[in-house]
Coordinates of C-alpha atoms and ligand atoms in Angstrom, one line a residue:
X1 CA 55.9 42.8 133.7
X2 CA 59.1 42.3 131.4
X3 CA 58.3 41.9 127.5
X4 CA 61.3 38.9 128.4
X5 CA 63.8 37.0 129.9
X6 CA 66.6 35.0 128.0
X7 CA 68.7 33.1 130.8
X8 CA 72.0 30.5 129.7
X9 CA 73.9 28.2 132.0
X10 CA 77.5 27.3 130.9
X11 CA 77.2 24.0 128.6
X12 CA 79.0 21.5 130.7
X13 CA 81.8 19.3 129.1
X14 CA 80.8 15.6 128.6
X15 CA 83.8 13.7 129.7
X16 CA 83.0 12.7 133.2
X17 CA 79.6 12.6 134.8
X18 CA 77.9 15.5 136.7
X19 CA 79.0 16.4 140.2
X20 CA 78.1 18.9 142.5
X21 CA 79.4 21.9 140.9
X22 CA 77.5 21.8 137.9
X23 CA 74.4 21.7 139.9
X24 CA 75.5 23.9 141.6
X25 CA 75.2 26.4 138.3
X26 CA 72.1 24.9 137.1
X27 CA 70.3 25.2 140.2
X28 CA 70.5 28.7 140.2
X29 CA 69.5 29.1 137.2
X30 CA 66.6 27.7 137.2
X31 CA 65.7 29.6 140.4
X32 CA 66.7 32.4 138.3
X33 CA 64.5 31.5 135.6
X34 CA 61.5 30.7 137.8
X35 CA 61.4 34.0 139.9
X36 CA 61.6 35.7 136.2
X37 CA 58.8 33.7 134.8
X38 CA 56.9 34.9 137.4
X39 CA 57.8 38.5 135.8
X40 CA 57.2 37.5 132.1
X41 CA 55.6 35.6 130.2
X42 CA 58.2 34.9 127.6
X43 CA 61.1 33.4 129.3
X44 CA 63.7 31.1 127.9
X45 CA 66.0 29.0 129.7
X46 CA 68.9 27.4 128.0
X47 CA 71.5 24.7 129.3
X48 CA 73.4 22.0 127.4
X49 CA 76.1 19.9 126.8
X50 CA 79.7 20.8 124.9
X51 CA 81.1 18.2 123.0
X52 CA 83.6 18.3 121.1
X53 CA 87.5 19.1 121.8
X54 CA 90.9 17.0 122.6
X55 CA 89.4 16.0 126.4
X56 CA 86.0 13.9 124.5
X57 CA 88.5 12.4 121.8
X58 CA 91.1 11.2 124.3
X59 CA 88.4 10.0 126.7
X60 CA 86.7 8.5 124.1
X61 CA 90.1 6.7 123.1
X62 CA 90.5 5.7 126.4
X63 CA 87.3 3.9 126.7
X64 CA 87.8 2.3 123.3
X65 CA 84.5 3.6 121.9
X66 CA 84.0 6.5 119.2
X67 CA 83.4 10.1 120.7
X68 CA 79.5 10.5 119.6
X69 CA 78.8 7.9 121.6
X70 CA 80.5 9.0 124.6
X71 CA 78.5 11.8 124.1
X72 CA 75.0 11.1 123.9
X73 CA 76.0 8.4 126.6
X74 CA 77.3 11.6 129.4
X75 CA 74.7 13.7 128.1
X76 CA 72.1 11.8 129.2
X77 CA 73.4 11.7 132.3
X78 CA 73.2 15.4 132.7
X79 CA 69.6 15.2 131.4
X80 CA 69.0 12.8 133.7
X81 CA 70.0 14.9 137.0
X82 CA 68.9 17.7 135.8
X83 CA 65.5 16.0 135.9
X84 CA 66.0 15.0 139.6
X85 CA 67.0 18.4 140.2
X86 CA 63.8 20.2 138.4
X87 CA 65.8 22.1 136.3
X88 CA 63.2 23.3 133.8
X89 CA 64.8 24.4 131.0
X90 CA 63.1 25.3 127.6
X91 CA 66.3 23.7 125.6
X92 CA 68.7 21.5 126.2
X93 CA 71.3 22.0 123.1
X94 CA 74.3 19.8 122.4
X95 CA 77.2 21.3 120.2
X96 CA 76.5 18.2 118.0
X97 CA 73.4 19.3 117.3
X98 CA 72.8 19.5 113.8
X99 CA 70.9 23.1 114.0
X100 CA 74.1 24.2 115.8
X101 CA 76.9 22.5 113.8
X102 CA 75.3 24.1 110.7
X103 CA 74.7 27.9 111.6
X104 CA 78.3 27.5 113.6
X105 CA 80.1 27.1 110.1
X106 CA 78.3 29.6 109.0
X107 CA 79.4 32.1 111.5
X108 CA 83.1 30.7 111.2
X109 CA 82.5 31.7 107.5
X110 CA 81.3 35.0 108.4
X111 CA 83.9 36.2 110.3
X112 CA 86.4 35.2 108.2
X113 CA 84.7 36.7 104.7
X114 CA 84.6 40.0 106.9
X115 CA 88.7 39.5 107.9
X116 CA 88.5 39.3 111.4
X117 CA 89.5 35.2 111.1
X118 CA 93.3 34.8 109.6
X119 CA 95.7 32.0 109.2
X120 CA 98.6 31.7 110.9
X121 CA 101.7 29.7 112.3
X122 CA 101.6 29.1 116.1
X123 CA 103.6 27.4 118.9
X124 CA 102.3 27.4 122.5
X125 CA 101.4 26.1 125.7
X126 CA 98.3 24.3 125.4
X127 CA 96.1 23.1 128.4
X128 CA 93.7 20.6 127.1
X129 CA 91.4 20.7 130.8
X130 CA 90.8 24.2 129.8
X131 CA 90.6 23.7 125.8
X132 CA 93.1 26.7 125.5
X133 CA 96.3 27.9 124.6
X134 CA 97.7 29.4 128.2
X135 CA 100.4 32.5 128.2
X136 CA 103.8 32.4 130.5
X137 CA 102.0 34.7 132.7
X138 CA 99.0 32.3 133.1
X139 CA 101.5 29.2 134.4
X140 CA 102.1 29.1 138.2
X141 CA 105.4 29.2 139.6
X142 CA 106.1 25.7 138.5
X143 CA 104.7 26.0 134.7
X144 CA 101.6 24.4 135.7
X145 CA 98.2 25.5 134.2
X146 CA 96.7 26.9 137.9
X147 CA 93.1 25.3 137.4
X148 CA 94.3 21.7 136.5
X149 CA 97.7 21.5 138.0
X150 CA 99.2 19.8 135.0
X151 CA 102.1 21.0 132.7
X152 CA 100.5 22.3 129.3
X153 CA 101.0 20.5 126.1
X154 CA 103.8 21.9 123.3
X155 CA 101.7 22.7 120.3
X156 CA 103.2 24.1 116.7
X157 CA 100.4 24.6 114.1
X158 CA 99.1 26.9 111.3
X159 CA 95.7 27.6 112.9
X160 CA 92.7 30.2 112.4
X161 CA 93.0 33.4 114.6
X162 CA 90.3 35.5 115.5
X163 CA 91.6 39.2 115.7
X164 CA 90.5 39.5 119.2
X165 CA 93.0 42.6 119.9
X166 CA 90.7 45.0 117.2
X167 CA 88.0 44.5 119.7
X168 CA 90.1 45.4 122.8
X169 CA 89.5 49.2 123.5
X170 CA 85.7 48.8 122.6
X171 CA 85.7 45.9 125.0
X172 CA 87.4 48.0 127.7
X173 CA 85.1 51.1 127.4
X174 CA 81.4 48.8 127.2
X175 CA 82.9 47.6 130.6
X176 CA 83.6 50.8 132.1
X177 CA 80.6 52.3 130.8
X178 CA 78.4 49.2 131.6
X179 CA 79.0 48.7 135.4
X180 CA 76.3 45.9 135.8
X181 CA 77.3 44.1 132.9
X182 CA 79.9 41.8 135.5
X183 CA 78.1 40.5 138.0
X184 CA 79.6 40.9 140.9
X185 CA 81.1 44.2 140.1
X186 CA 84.1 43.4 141.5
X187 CA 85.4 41.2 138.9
X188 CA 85.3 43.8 136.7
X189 CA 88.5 44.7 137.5
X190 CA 89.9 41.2 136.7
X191 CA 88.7 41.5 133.7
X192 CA 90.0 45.2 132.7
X193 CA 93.3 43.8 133.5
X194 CA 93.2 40.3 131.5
X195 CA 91.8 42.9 128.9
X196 CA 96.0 44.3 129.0
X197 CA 97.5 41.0 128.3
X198 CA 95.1 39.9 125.5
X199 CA 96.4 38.6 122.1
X200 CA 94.6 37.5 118.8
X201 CA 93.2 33.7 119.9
X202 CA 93.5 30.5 118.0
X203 CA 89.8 29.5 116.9
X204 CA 90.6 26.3 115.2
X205 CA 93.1 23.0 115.2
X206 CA 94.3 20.7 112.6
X207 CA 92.1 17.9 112.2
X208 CA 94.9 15.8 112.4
X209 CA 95.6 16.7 116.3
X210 CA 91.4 17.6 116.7
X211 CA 89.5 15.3 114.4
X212 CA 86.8 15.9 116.7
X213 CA 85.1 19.1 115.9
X214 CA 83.2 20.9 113.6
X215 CA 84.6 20.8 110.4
X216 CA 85.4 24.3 108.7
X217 CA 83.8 24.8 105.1
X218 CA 86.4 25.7 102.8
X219 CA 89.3 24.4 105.3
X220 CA 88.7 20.3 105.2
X221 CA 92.3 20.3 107.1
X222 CA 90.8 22.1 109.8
X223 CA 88.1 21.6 112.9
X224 CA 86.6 25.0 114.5
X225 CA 88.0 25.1 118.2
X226 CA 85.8 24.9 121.2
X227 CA 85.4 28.1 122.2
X228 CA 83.7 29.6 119.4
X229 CA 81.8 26.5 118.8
X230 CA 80.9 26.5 122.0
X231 CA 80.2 30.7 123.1
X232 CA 78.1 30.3 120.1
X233 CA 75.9 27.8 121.3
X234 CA 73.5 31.2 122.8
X235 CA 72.9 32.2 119.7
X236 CA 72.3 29.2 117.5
X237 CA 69.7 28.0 120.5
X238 CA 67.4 30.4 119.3
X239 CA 67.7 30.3 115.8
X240 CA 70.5 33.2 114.8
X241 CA 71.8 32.6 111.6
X242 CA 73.8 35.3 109.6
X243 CA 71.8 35.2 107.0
X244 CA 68.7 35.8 108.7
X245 CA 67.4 34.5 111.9
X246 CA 63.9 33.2 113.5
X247 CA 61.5 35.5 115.0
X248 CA 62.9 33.7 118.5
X249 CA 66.4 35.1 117.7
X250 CA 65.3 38.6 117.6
X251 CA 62.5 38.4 120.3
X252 CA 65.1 36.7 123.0
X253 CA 68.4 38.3 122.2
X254 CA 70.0 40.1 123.9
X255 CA 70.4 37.3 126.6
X256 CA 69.6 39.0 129.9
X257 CA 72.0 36.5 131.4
X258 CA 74.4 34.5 131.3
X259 CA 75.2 32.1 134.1
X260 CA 78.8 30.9 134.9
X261 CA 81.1 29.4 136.7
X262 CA 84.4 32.2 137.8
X263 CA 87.2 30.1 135.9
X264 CA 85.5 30.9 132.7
X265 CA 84.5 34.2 133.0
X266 CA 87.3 35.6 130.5
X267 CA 85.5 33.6 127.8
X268 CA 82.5 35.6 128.5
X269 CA 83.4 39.1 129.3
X270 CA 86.1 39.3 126.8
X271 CA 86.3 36.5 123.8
X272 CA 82.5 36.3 123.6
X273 CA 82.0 40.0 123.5
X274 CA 84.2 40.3 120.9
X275 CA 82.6 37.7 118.3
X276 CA 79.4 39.5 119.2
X277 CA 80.8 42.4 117.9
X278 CA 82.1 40.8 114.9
X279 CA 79.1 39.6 114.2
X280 CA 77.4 43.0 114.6
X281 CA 74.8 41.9 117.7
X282 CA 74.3 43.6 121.1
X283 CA 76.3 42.5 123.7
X284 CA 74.2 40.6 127.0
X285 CA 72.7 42.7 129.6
X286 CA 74.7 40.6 132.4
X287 CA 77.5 38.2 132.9
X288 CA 77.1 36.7 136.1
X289 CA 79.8 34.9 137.1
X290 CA 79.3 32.4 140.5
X291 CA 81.8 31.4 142.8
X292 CA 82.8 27.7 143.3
X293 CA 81.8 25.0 145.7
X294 CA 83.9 23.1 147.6
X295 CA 83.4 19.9 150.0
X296 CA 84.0 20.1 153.5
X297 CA 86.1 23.6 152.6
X298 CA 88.2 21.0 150.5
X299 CA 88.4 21.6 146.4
X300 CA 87.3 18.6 144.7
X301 CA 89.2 16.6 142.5
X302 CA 89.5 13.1 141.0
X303 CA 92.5 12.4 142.6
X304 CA 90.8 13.5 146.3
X305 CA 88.4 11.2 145.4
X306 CA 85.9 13.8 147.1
X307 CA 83.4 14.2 143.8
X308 CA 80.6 14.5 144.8
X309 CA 77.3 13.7 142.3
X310 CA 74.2 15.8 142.9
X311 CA 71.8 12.8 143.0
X312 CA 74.1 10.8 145.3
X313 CA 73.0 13.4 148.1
X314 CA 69.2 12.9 146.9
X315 CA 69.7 9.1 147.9
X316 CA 71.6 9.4 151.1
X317 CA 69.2 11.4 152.2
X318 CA 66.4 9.8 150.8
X319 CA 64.9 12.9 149.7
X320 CA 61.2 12.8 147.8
X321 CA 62.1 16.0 146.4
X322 CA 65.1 18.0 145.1
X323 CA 63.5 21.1 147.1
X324 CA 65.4 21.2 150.0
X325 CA 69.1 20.3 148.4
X326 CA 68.1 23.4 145.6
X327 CA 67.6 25.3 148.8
X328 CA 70.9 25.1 150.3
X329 CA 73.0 25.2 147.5
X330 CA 71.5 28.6 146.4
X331 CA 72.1 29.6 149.9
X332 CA 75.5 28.4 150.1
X333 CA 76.9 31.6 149.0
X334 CA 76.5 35.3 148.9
X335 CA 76.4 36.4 145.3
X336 CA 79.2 35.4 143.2
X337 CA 81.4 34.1 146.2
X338 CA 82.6 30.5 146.8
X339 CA 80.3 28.5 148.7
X340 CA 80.9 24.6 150.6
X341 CA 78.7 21.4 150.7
X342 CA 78.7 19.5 154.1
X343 CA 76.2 16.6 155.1
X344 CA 76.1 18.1 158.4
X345 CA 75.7 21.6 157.8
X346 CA 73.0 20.3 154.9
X347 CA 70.7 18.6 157.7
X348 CA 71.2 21.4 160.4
X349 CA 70.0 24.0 157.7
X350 CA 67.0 22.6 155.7
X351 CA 65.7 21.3 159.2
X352 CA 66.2 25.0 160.9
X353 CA 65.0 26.8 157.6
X354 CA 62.0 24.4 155.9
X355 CA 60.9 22.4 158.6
X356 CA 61.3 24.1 161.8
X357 CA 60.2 27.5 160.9
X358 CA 58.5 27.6 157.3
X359 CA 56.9 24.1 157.5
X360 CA 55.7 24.2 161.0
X361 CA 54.6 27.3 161.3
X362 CA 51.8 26.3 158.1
X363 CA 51.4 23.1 160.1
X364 CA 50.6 24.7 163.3
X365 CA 48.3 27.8 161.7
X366 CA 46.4 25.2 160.1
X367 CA 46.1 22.7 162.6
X368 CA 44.6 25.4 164.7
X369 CA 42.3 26.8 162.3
X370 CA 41.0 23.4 162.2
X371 CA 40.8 22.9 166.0
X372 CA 39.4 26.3 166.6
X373 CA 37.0 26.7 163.3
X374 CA 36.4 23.9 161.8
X375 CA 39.2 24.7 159.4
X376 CA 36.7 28.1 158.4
X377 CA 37.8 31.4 157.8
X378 CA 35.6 33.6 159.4
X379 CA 34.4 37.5 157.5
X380 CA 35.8 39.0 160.7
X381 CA 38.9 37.3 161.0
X382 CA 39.9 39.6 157.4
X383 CA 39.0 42.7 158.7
X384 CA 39.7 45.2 161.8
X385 CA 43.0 43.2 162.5
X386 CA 45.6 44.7 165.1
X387 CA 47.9 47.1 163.9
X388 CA 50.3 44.6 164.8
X389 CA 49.0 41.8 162.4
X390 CA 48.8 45.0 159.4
X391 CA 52.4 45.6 160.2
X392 CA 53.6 42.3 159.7
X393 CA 51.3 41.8 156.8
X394 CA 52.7 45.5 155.2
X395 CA 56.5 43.9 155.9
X396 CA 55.4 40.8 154.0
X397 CA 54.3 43.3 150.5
X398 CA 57.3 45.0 151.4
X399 CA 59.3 42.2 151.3
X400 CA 58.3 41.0 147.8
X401 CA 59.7 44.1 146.4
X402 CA 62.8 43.5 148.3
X403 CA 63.4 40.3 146.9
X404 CA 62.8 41.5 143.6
X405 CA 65.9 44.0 143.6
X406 CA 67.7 41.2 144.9
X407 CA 67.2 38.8 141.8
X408 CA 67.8 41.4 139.7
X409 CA 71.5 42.0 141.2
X410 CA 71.3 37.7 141.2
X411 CA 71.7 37.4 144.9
X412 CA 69.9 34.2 146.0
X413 CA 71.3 33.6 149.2
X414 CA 70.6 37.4 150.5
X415 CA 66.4 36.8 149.1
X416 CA 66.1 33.8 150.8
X417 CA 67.4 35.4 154.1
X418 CA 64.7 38.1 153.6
X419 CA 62.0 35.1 152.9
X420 CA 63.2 33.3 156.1
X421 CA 63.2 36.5 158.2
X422 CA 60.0 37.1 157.4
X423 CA 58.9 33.3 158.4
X424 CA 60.6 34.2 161.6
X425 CA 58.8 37.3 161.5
X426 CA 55.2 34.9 161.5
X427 CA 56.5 32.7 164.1
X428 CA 57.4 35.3 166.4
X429 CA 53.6 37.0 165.5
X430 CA 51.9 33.7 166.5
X431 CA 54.1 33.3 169.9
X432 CA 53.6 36.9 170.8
X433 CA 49.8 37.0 170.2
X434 CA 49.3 33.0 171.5
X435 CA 46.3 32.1 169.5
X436 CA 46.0 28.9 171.5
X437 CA 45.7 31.6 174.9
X438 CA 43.1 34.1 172.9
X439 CA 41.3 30.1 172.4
X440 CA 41.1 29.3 176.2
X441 CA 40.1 33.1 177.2
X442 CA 37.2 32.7 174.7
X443 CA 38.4 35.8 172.3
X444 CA 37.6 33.8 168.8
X445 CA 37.4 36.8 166.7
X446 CA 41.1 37.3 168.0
X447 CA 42.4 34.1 167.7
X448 CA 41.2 33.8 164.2
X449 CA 42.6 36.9 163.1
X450 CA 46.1 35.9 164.5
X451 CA 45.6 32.7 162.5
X452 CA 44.4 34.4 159.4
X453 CA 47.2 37.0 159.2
X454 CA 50.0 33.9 159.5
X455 CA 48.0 32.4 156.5
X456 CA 48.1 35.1 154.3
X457 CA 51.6 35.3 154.9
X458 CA 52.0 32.2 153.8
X459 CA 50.5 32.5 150.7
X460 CA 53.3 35.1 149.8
X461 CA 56.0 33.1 151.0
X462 CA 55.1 30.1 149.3
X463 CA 54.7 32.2 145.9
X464 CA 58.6 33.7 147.6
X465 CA 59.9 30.3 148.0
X466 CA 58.4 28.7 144.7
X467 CA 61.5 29.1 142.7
X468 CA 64.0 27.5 145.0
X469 CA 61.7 24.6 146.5
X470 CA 58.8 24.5 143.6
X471 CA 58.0 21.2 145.2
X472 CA 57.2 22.7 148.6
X473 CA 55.7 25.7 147.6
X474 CA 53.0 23.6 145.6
X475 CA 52.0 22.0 148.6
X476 CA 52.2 24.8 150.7
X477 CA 49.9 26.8 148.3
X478 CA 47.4 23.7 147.8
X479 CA 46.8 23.7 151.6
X480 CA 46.2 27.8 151.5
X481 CA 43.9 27.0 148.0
X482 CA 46.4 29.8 147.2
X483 CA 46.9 29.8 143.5
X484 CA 51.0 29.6 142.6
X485 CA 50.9 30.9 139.0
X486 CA 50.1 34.2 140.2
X487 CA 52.5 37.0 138.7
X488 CA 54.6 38.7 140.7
X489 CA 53.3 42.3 140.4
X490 CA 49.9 40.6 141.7
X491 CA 51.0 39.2 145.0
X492 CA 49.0 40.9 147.0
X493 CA 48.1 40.2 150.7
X494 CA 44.3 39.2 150.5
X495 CA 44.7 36.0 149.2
X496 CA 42.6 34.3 152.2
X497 CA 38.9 34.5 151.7
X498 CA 36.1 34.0 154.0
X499 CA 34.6 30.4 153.9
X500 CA 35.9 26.6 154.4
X501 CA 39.8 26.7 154.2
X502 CA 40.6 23.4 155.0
X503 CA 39.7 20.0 156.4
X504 CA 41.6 17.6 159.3
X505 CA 42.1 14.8 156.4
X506 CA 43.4 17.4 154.0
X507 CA 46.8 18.7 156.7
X508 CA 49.7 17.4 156.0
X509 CA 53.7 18.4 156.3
X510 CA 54.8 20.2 153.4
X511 CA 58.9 19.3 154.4
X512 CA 59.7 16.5 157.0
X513 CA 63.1 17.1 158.8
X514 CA 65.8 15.5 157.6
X515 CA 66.3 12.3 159.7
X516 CA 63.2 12.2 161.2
X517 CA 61.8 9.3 162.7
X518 CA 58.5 10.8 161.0
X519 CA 60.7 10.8 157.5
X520 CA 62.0 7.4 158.1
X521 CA 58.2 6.4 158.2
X522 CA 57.0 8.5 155.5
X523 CA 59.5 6.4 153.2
X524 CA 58.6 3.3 154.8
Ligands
MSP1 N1 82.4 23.7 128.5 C1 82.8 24.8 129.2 C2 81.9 26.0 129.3 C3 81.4 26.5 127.9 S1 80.2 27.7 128.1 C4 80.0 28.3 126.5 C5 83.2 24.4 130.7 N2 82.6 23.2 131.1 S2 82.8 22.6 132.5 O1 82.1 21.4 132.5 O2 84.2 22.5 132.9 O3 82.1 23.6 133.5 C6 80.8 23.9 133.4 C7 80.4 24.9 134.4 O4 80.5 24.3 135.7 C8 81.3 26.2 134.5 O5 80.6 27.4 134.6 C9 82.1 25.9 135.7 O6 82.5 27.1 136.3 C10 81.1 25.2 136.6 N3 81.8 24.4 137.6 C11 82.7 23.4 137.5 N4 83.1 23.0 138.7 C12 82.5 23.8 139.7 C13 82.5 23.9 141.1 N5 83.3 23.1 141.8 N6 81.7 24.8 141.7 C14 80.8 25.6 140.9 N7 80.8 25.6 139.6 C15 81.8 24.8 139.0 O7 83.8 25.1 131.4

């Protein structure tokens, strides 16, 4: 067991709703955070919303109302898919939290007592989409910032630097020496070289230009700029403050990991380090930057018209539970690539994966342990099995490790492939050894050890599958009166005990295919 986890998502800007992308982050994240909590029993999970900056002002402007309320308005509308979703975080902060606001000055305060913050005149190109001041080298060809595609803003100003460039070399050599601090390593390398390039970064704007931040103590002409305000948002969470912080604080932090998206991971690997630094804490464990999702292969955009919200593909597809959408995002792409979103390829995967071969393979073992035994587990259906059935059930232990040094490396898509091979493993089991055949030719002690194996399998794929389809995985294990709390060190494979298992009444599907005429009913 691990004496804790401390897992972030990136806190999502409120100035348009959520689509598919922040889900995207958040959903694994929380399968992060519940495949860890099944490894400790202190694990935090931390998302929110970031708030201030030019893009809430001037959206705010635009909708003729005042930025707080934009604010609480959008975040609740992240709260509110994230609910959908079962993301079970511990905290949802926003950067106009009062808590955060407070300790945030405080750290501006610090870091400028101890010199690393300085005043100075500035003029530069400033893209407001990303909330930063871009170098020539960043523009594309045509002077356009390359993640929005709009020319940068002109902006002169005496502003607040934080001497990033004092914390370059130690920055360079905790990467090199750290090699699993990136996740995946081969971003590292992005990183070493942004590292060349990097220059001392503006860390506040006149309040004139930026009313719409947090105010700096001794500076009322100035607001702190979102990127401290908002890298800091890890810390205050869990009560740091710099003049002493909670018991939380120093439990939690380090933070294990930090979730984001690729665009942003030189705020993470370089800036954020940095003000850690300055602020004389440990650096996290692990950045873990994802890849990005596209539709149909196509980026989205407002202007494509092609965003896609997470809960609209809930409703379209009429979907009880957020179980099997979870389950294909997290599978859309091996760690830290870019992944896609199709309707089609959605329906041809959750019906191949959850109902074809995980749900009806737990629909058929218990339909025939009903048929055959009254739904009872027999004493000699547990013992003198085949060797073939002790193999499979000696892959299935093996497998848990397996999936375990997959999470720790964060790859979701490459544990679920081991979770569905070894569903495919079952199936192919039960269709070699035909239970239904062992039935007919009167072998009983056979057929119920066939059936028995496939059920204890179950029991450790549904504690396997738990953190990407929680929904399913409850159902699976109340059919299997297979308890799902149970840590991860303790899955074991004799989970099945002799006695009634089940009854007729008490079968039911665990995941109807999408589509279904027996879905269509069900929602009837
Ligand atoms: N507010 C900053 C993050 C501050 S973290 C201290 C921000 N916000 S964002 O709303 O633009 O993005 C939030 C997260 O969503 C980022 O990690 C970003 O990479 C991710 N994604 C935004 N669009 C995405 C996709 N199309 N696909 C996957 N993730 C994407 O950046």
């Amino acid at each position: 067991m691990l004496d804790k986890f401390y897992i972030t998502t990136a806190i999502d800007y409120v100035n348009g709703a959520p689509h598919i992308g922040h889900a995207y982050e958040k959903i694994i994240s929380d399968i992060i955070a519940r495949h860890y909590s099944l490894r400790t029993d202190n694990l935090f999970f931390l998302t929110g919303t970031d708030e201030h900056g030019i893009k809430i002002q001037k959206t705010a402007l635009s909708k003729g109302i005042m930025p707080k309320q934009l604010c609480d308005e959008n975040s609740q509308e992240f709260k509110d898919a994230w609910a959908k979703l079962d993301i079970g975080y511990n905290r949802f902060i926003r950067t106009t939290d009062e808590d955060h606001e407070r300790v945030v000055q405080k750290i501006f305060q610090r870091l400028k007592d101890n010199g690393d913050i300085y005043k100075h005149e500035y003029e530069g190109w400033y893209c407001p989409g990303c909330e930063s001041f871009l170098s020539p080298k960043d523009l594309t060809q045509d002077g356009l910032c390359p993640n929005h595609l709009r020319k940068p803003d002109i902006v002169k100003e005496e502003n607040y630097f934080f001497k990033l460039t004092k914390y370059k070399d130690a920055i360079k050599d905790y990467i090199k020496s750290h090699p699993d601090f990136i996740v995946p390593a081969f971003r590292a390398n992005e990183v070493l070289n942004q590292l060349e390039d990097i220059q001392d970064i503006s860390v506040s704007r006149s309040k004139e230009n930026v009313g719409w931040g947090i105010d700096i103590l001794d500076d009322p002409e100035q607001s702190i700029y979102v990127w401290i305000d908002a890298l800091s948002n890890y810390i205050t969470a869990i009560g740091y403050d710099p003049d002493g912080s909670s018991d939380q604080f120093k439990k939690l932090w380090p933070v294990d990991v930090h979730v984001i998206g690729k665009d942003i991971l030189k705020f993470h690997s370089i800036y954020w380090p940095a003000i850690l630094m300055a602020l004389d804490l440990p650096l996290p464990k692990h950045i873990f930057a994802h890849g990005w999702i596209t539709i149909d292969e196509t980026k989205m955009s407002k202007s494509l018209g092609n965003v896609v919200s997470p809960t609209s593909v809930l409703e379209h597809f009429e979907l009880k539970y957020p179980d099997a959408f979870r389950y294909y995002m997290a599978t859309s792409a091996p760690c830290g690539r870019d992944g896609n979103y199709s309707d089609t390829d959605f329906k041809e995967k959750v019906n191949a994966h959850l109902a074809n071969s995980m749900g009806n393979l737990l629909n058929r073992s218990l339909s025939m342990l009903v048929k055959y035994f009254d739904g009872e587990i027999k004493e000699e259906f547990l013992t003198n099995r085949s060797k073939e059935a002790e193999s499979l059930l000696r892959t299935a232990s093996g497998s848990v490790k397996i999936i375990e040094n997959h999470f720790n490396h964060f790859e979701l898509q490459e544990a679920a492939q081991v979770i569905i091979g070894l569903v495919d493993s079952a199936n192919k089991f039960i269709t070699d050894n035909a239970p239904w055949t062992l039935a007919k030719e009167n072998k009983m002690t056979e057929c119920g050890q066939v059936l028995a194996t496939v059920l204890e399998m179950m029991c450790i794929v549904s504690s396997l599958i738990y953190p990407y389809c929680p929904n399913i995985a409850r159902d699976m294990a109340k059919q299997l009166s297979y308890d799902l709390t149970t840590k991860y060190d303790d899955i074991t494979t004799s989970n099945i005990k002799a006695g009634k298992l089940i009854s007729k009444e008490e079968i039911f599907p665990v995941f109807l295919r999408v589509d279904s005429e027996l879905a269509d009913k069900s929602k009837k």
